[in-house]
Amino acid sequence: MLISLHEALEYAEKNNVGIAAINTPTLEMLLATIRVAEKYNIPMILQHAEVHEPINKIEDIGPVMVALAKRSTAPLVVHVDHGESFEYVKRGFDVGFNSAMIDASRLPYEENLAVTKKVVELANEYGYGVEAELGVMPGREDGSQVGSGESNETLYTDPDLAESFVRDSGVTALACSFGTVHGLYKAEPKLNFDLIETLRERTGVPIVMHGASGLSGAEYRECINRGVRKINYYTYADKQSFEAVQTFLEENPETFIFSDLTVPASKAVEENLDVLVNVLYENVIKK
Ligand SMILES: [Zn+2]
């Protein structure tokens, strides 16, 4: 069933869990993600990032995401990830997405605020939630422009600015920069847990973590305990999928059918996400 971003975040707050928000640019990832949500009957967020448009356009994969979410026994949000303009977010709403992230974090503060406010106004007409970003996280959602993994305090989200940004924009949740990077880590990530707590208190809204691939279970738990409620995750699941296909090709060198590769690919995503949700939803998944 389709639930709102507000409902998913309320569930996270009540149960002290982090909602897994998974990019599903392909049908294999989409079906695998839904299987995991249904297995544990947990709320999850299906997302399509603008950077994934070359893989599948939101007008093509989007209606499939929405239809499968509505049909599912699990509570699911369908969310635009890293919409870089008002127009892209609107394209998501037009195909039935009920939540969006507007990412104007690369613009100066005032411009970021102006674009974000415009998106919040549109979302309010539908009663949808909006996530915005303040502070710049290195790397891109599709794993390109790999971050160094070294902490860079100049990029951290400023608590004073975060407080005024949330108050003036009216966003539902805020993506903050506190030491994670998009894509693969080359060095140990250095997370600033105290900053998460400060940002949560000052803004009064749930904090969103991007670049969550590659963290340890203990790091996830600590981030959740400090106020992270939505956890964007993608790269390592898709990497595991790729490796499963490589293994399949090695073991079946005579294969010449592309569609056969989608079976181990999807299964690998499911296995990867199964491990993830057992950490993020530790408090509600019965062992
Ligand atoms: Zn992101």
Short mmCIF file of C-alpha atoms and ligand atoms in Angstrom, two decimals:
data_model
loop_
_atom_site.label_atom_id
_atom_site.label_comp_id
_atom_site.label_asym_id
_atom_site.label_seq_id
_atom_site.Cartn_x
_atom_site.Cartn_y
_atom_site.Cartn_z
CA MET A 1 0.00 0.00 0.00
CA LEU A 2 1.04 3.57 -0.55
CA ILE A 3 1.83 5.56 2.61
CA SER A 4 3.03 9.13 2.97
CA LEU A 5 6.55 10.25 3.87
CA HIS A 6 5.08 11.68 7.10
CA GLU A 7 3.64 8.27 8.03
CA ALA A 8 6.92 6.48 7.32
CA LEU A 9 8.87 8.99 9.41
CA GLU A 10 6.36 8.77 12.27
CA TYR A 11 6.81 5.01 12.28
CA ALA A 12 10.57 5.49 12.38
CA GLU A 13 10.33 7.94 15.27
CA LYS A 14 7.99 5.71 17.26
CA ASN A 15 10.11 2.58 16.81
CA ASN A 16 13.57 4.19 16.72
CA VAL A 17 14.40 2.74 13.31
CA GLY A 18 15.83 4.20 10.11
CA ILE A 19 13.57 3.88 7.06
CA ALA A 20 15.47 2.26 4.18
CA ALA A 21 15.11 4.42 1.07
CA ILE A 22 16.30 2.42 -1.91
CA ASN A 23 16.97 3.61 -5.45
CA THR A 24 15.29 1.23 -7.84
CA PRO A 25 16.30 2.32 -11.34
CA THR A 26 15.67 -1.17 -12.76
CA LEU A 27 12.86 -3.68 -12.43
CA GLU A 28 15.26 -6.16 -10.79
CA MET A 29 16.06 -3.73 -7.97
CA LEU A 30 12.45 -2.67 -7.64
CA LEU A 31 11.07 -6.19 -7.27
CA ALA A 32 13.86 -7.23 -4.90
CA THR A 33 13.23 -4.20 -2.66
CA ILE A 34 9.51 -4.89 -2.48
CA ARG A 35 10.13 -8.56 -1.65
CA VAL A 36 12.24 -7.51 1.35
CA ALA A 37 9.64 -4.97 2.56
CA GLU A 38 6.94 -7.62 2.31
CA LYS A 39 9.01 -10.33 3.99
CA TYR A 40 9.28 -8.23 7.17
CA ASN A 41 6.17 -6.06 6.63
CA ILE A 42 8.18 -2.87 7.18
CA PRO A 43 7.71 0.57 5.64
CA MET A 44 10.29 1.34 2.98
CA ILE A 45 10.82 4.07 0.41
CA LEU A 46 11.17 3.34 -3.32
CA GLN A 47 13.11 6.12 -5.02
CA HIS A 48 14.05 7.23 -8.48
CA ALA A 49 16.94 9.67 -8.78
CA GLU A 50 17.20 12.19 -11.61
CA VAL A 51 20.75 10.98 -12.22
CA HIS A 52 19.26 7.57 -13.17
CA GLU A 53 17.26 8.99 -16.08
CA PRO A 54 19.65 7.41 -18.64
CA ILE A 55 18.80 3.94 -17.21
CA ASN A 56 15.04 4.45 -17.07
CA LYS A 57 12.99 7.63 -17.41
CA ILE A 58 10.73 8.49 -14.49
CA GLU A 59 7.77 8.38 -16.92
CA ASP A 60 8.64 4.72 -17.71
CA ILE A 61 9.76 3.15 -14.41
CA GLY A 62 7.73 5.59 -12.24
CA PRO A 63 4.23 4.29 -13.01
CA VAL A 64 5.52 0.73 -12.43
CA MET A 65 6.90 1.77 -9.02
CA VAL A 66 3.60 3.41 -8.07
CA ALA A 67 1.45 0.48 -9.25
CA LEU A 68 3.58 -2.11 -7.45
CA ALA A 69 3.64 0.00 -4.26
CA LYS A 70 -0.15 0.31 -4.27
CA ARG A 71 -0.56 -3.43 -4.84
CA SER A 72 2.01 -4.44 -2.22
CA THR A 73 1.11 -5.74 1.24
CA ALA A 74 4.00 -3.64 2.62
CA PRO A 75 3.63 0.10 3.39
CA LEU A 76 5.67 1.98 0.76
CA VAL A 77 6.44 5.57 -0.17
CA VAL A 78 7.35 6.43 -3.79
CA HIS A 79 9.86 9.26 -3.75
CA VAL A 80 11.76 11.45 -6.22
CA ASP A 81 15.42 11.32 -5.17
CA HIS A 82 17.74 14.28 -5.83
CA GLY A 83 15.31 16.17 -8.01
CA GLU A 84 17.56 18.98 -9.23
CA SER A 85 14.75 21.29 -10.34
CA PHE A 86 11.11 22.10 -9.61
CA GLU A 87 10.25 20.68 -13.03
CA TYR A 88 11.75 17.28 -12.30
CA VAL A 89 9.88 16.96 -9.00
CA LYS A 90 6.67 17.84 -10.83
CA ARG A 91 7.35 15.10 -13.38
CA GLY A 92 7.48 12.68 -10.44
CA PHE A 93 4.20 13.94 -8.95
CA ASP A 94 2.60 13.76 -12.39
CA VAL A 95 3.26 10.00 -12.58
CA GLY A 96 2.02 9.37 -9.04
CA PHE A 97 5.02 9.77 -6.74
CA ASN A 98 3.83 10.96 -3.34
CA SER A 99 7.08 12.36 -1.93
CA ALA A 100 10.17 14.15 -3.23
CA MET A 101 13.61 15.43 -2.48
CA ILE A 102 14.55 18.73 -4.03
CA ASP A 103 18.31 19.01 -4.13
CA ALA A 104 19.40 22.58 -4.72
CA SER A 105 22.25 22.22 -2.23
CA ARG A 106 24.83 23.21 -4.80
CA LEU A 107 23.22 26.64 -5.13
CA PRO A 108 23.84 29.51 -2.71
CA TYR A 109 21.68 29.37 0.46
CA GLU A 110 19.05 31.90 -0.67
CA GLU A 111 18.56 30.21 -4.04
CA ASN A 112 18.37 26.77 -2.42
CA LEU A 113 15.71 28.12 -0.05
CA ALA A 114 13.70 29.74 -2.86
CA VAL A 115 13.57 26.57 -5.00
CA THR A 116 12.81 24.41 -1.96
CA LYS A 117 9.94 26.70 -0.89
CA LYS A 118 8.42 26.48 -4.35
CA VAL A 119 8.53 22.67 -4.22
CA VAL A 120 7.01 22.63 -0.70
CA GLU A 121 4.15 24.83 -1.98
CA LEU A 122 3.46 22.37 -4.79
CA ALA A 123 3.71 19.35 -2.47
CA ASN A 124 1.34 20.96 0.03
CA GLU A 125 -1.36 21.05 -2.63
CA TYR A 126 -1.24 17.25 -2.63
CA GLY A 127 -0.34 16.72 1.03
CA TYR A 128 3.02 15.20 0.05
CA GLY A 129 6.25 15.33 2.04
CA VAL A 130 9.41 17.11 0.89
CA GLU A 131 13.04 16.45 1.72
CA ALA A 132 15.67 19.07 0.98
CA GLU A 133 19.42 19.20 1.39
CA LEU A 134 21.76 21.62 3.08
CA GLY A 135 25.51 21.10 3.03
CA VAL A 136 27.20 19.29 0.20
CA MET A 137 27.93 15.58 0.22
CA PRO A 138 30.72 14.51 -2.11
CA GLY A 139 29.96 12.09 -4.93
CA ARG A 140 26.78 11.41 -6.89
CA GLU A 141 23.86 9.09 -6.27
CA ASP A 142 24.76 6.86 -9.21
CA GLY A 143 28.21 6.11 -7.77
CA SER A 144 30.06 8.40 -10.20
CA GLN A 145 32.33 11.16 -8.91
CA VAL A 146 33.45 8.89 -6.10
CA GLY A 147 34.10 10.69 -2.81
CA SER A 148 37.43 10.47 -1.03
CA GLY A 149 35.85 9.28 2.23
CA GLU A 150 37.93 11.82 4.08
CA SER A 151 36.06 14.16 6.36
CA ASN A 152 35.80 17.70 5.13
CA GLU A 153 34.33 19.97 7.76
CA THR A 154 33.83 22.86 5.39
CA LEU A 155 31.11 20.78 3.71
CA TYR A 156 29.31 19.86 6.94
CA THR A 157 25.79 21.20 7.41
CA ASP A 158 25.77 24.35 9.56
CA PRO A 159 23.25 24.00 12.46
CA ASP A 160 22.34 27.73 12.42
CA LEU A 161 21.58 27.66 8.71
CA ALA A 162 19.76 24.32 9.04
CA GLU A 163 17.47 25.75 11.70
CA SER A 164 16.46 28.79 9.64
CA PHE A 165 16.27 26.76 6.41
CA VAL A 166 13.78 24.26 7.85
CA ARG A 167 11.73 27.00 9.53
CA ASP A 168 11.55 29.13 6.37
CA SER A 169 11.02 26.33 3.85
CA GLY A 170 8.61 24.08 5.74
CA VAL A 171 10.31 20.85 4.65
CA THR A 172 9.37 17.48 6.18
CA ALA A 173 12.91 16.18 6.54
CA LEU A 174 16.42 17.46 5.93
CA ALA A 175 19.33 15.68 4.25
CA CYS A 176 22.46 16.76 6.04
CA SER A 177 26.16 16.36 5.53
CA PHE A 178 27.92 14.87 8.58
CA GLY A 179 30.67 12.75 7.08
CA THR A 180 29.06 10.33 4.62
CA VAL A 181 29.78 10.36 0.89
CA HIS A 182 27.85 9.02 -2.09
CA GLY A 183 29.17 5.94 -3.86
CA LEU A 184 32.04 3.78 -2.67
CA TYR A 185 34.26 4.67 0.26
CA LYS A 186 37.97 4.70 -0.43
CA ALA A 187 38.87 5.38 3.19
CA GLU A 188 37.11 4.85 6.52
CA PRO A 189 34.20 7.32 6.82
CA LYS A 190 34.47 9.68 9.77
CA LEU A 191 30.97 10.40 11.00
CA ASN A 192 30.17 13.33 13.26
CA PHE A 193 27.45 11.83 15.50
CA ASP A 194 27.20 14.91 17.74
CA LEU A 195 26.40 17.02 14.69
CA ILE A 196 23.47 14.71 13.83
CA GLU A 197 22.05 15.21 17.31
CA THR A 198 22.50 18.98 17.16
CA LEU A 199 20.86 19.18 13.73
CA ARG A 200 17.93 17.03 14.89
CA GLU A 201 17.35 19.24 17.92
CA ARG A 202 17.79 22.56 16.17
CA THR A 203 15.68 21.79 13.07
CA GLY A 204 12.97 19.77 14.79
CA VAL A 205 12.66 17.48 11.74
CA PRO A 206 14.01 13.98 11.01
CA ILE A 207 17.51 13.88 9.54
CA VAL A 208 18.17 12.02 6.29
CA MET A 209 21.41 10.18 5.67
CA HIS A 210 22.73 9.94 2.12
CA GLY A 211 25.70 7.84 1.08
CA ALA A 212 24.82 5.10 3.56
CA SER A 213 26.46 2.28 1.61
CA GLY A 214 29.48 0.79 3.30
CA LEU A 215 28.85 1.80 6.92
CA SER A 216 29.08 -0.71 9.75
CA GLY A 217 26.05 -1.94 11.68
CA ALA A 218 27.22 -0.03 14.76
CA GLU A 219 27.53 3.19 12.73
CA TYR A 220 24.00 2.82 11.37
CA ARG A 221 22.63 2.22 14.87
CA GLU A 222 24.42 5.22 16.31
CA CYS A 223 23.15 7.48 13.51
CA ILE A 224 19.59 6.26 14.14
CA ASN A 225 19.91 6.78 17.89
CA ARG A 226 21.04 10.36 17.24
CA GLY A 227 18.09 11.25 14.99
CA VAL A 228 18.57 9.85 11.48
CA ARG A 229 15.19 8.51 10.28
CA LYS A 230 15.61 8.00 6.53
CA ILE A 231 18.61 6.20 5.14
CA ASN A 232 19.35 6.43 1.41
CA TYR A 233 21.03 3.29 0.21
CA TYR A 234 21.88 2.05 -3.25
CA THR A 235 25.47 1.57 -4.37
CA TYR A 236 26.44 -1.56 -2.45
CA ALA A 237 23.21 -3.36 -3.33
CA ASP A 238 23.72 -2.70 -7.03
CA LYS A 239 27.41 -3.66 -6.71
CA GLN A 240 26.43 -7.00 -5.19
CA SER A 241 24.05 -7.45 -8.10
CA PHE A 242 26.86 -6.81 -10.57
CA GLU A 243 29.13 -9.30 -8.82
CA ALA A 244 26.39 -11.94 -8.88
CA VAL A 245 26.12 -11.48 -12.64
CA GLN A 246 29.90 -11.81 -13.02
CA THR A 247 29.82 -15.09 -11.07
CA PHE A 248 26.89 -16.33 -13.14
CA LEU A 249 28.80 -15.61 -16.36
CA GLU A 250 31.89 -17.39 -15.09
CA GLU A 251 29.85 -20.42 -14.10
CA ASN A 252 27.76 -20.40 -17.27
CA PRO A 253 30.16 -19.31 -20.04
CA GLU A 254 27.87 -20.72 -22.73
CA THR A 255 25.01 -18.37 -21.80
CA PHE A 256 23.91 -15.89 -24.45
CA ILE A 257 20.57 -14.69 -23.06
CA PHE A 258 20.59 -11.31 -21.33
CA SER A 259 17.30 -11.85 -19.48
CA ASP A 260 18.75 -14.83 -17.63
CA LEU A 261 21.19 -12.43 -15.91
CA THR A 262 18.34 -10.55 -14.25
CA VAL A 263 17.53 -13.54 -12.00
CA PRO A 264 20.85 -13.69 -10.06
CA ALA A 265 20.97 -9.86 -10.20
CA SER A 266 17.65 -9.47 -8.43
CA LYS A 267 18.39 -12.23 -5.92
CA ALA A 268 21.66 -10.54 -4.96
CA VAL A 269 19.89 -7.23 -4.27
CA GLU A 270 17.40 -9.06 -2.09
CA GLU A 271 20.17 -10.69 -0.07
CA ASN A 272 22.00 -7.39 0.36
CA LEU A 273 18.89 -5.52 1.49
CA ASP A 274 17.91 -8.32 3.83
CA VAL A 275 21.12 -7.76 5.78
CA LEU A 276 20.60 -3.98 5.74
CA VAL A 277 17.03 -3.98 7.06
CA ASN A 278 17.96 -6.36 9.87
CA VAL A 279 20.25 -3.58 11.11
CA LEU A 280 18.02 -0.57 10.39
CA TYR A 281 14.84 -2.17 11.75
CA GLU A 282 16.51 -4.15 14.51
CA ASN A 283 13.90 -2.95 17.02
CA VAL A 284 10.93 -4.29 15.06
CA ILE A 285 12.26 -7.35 13.22
CA LYS A 286 11.91 -10.36 15.48
CA LYS A 287 14.91 -12.64 15.48
ZN ZN B 1 21.92 11.33 -2.04
#
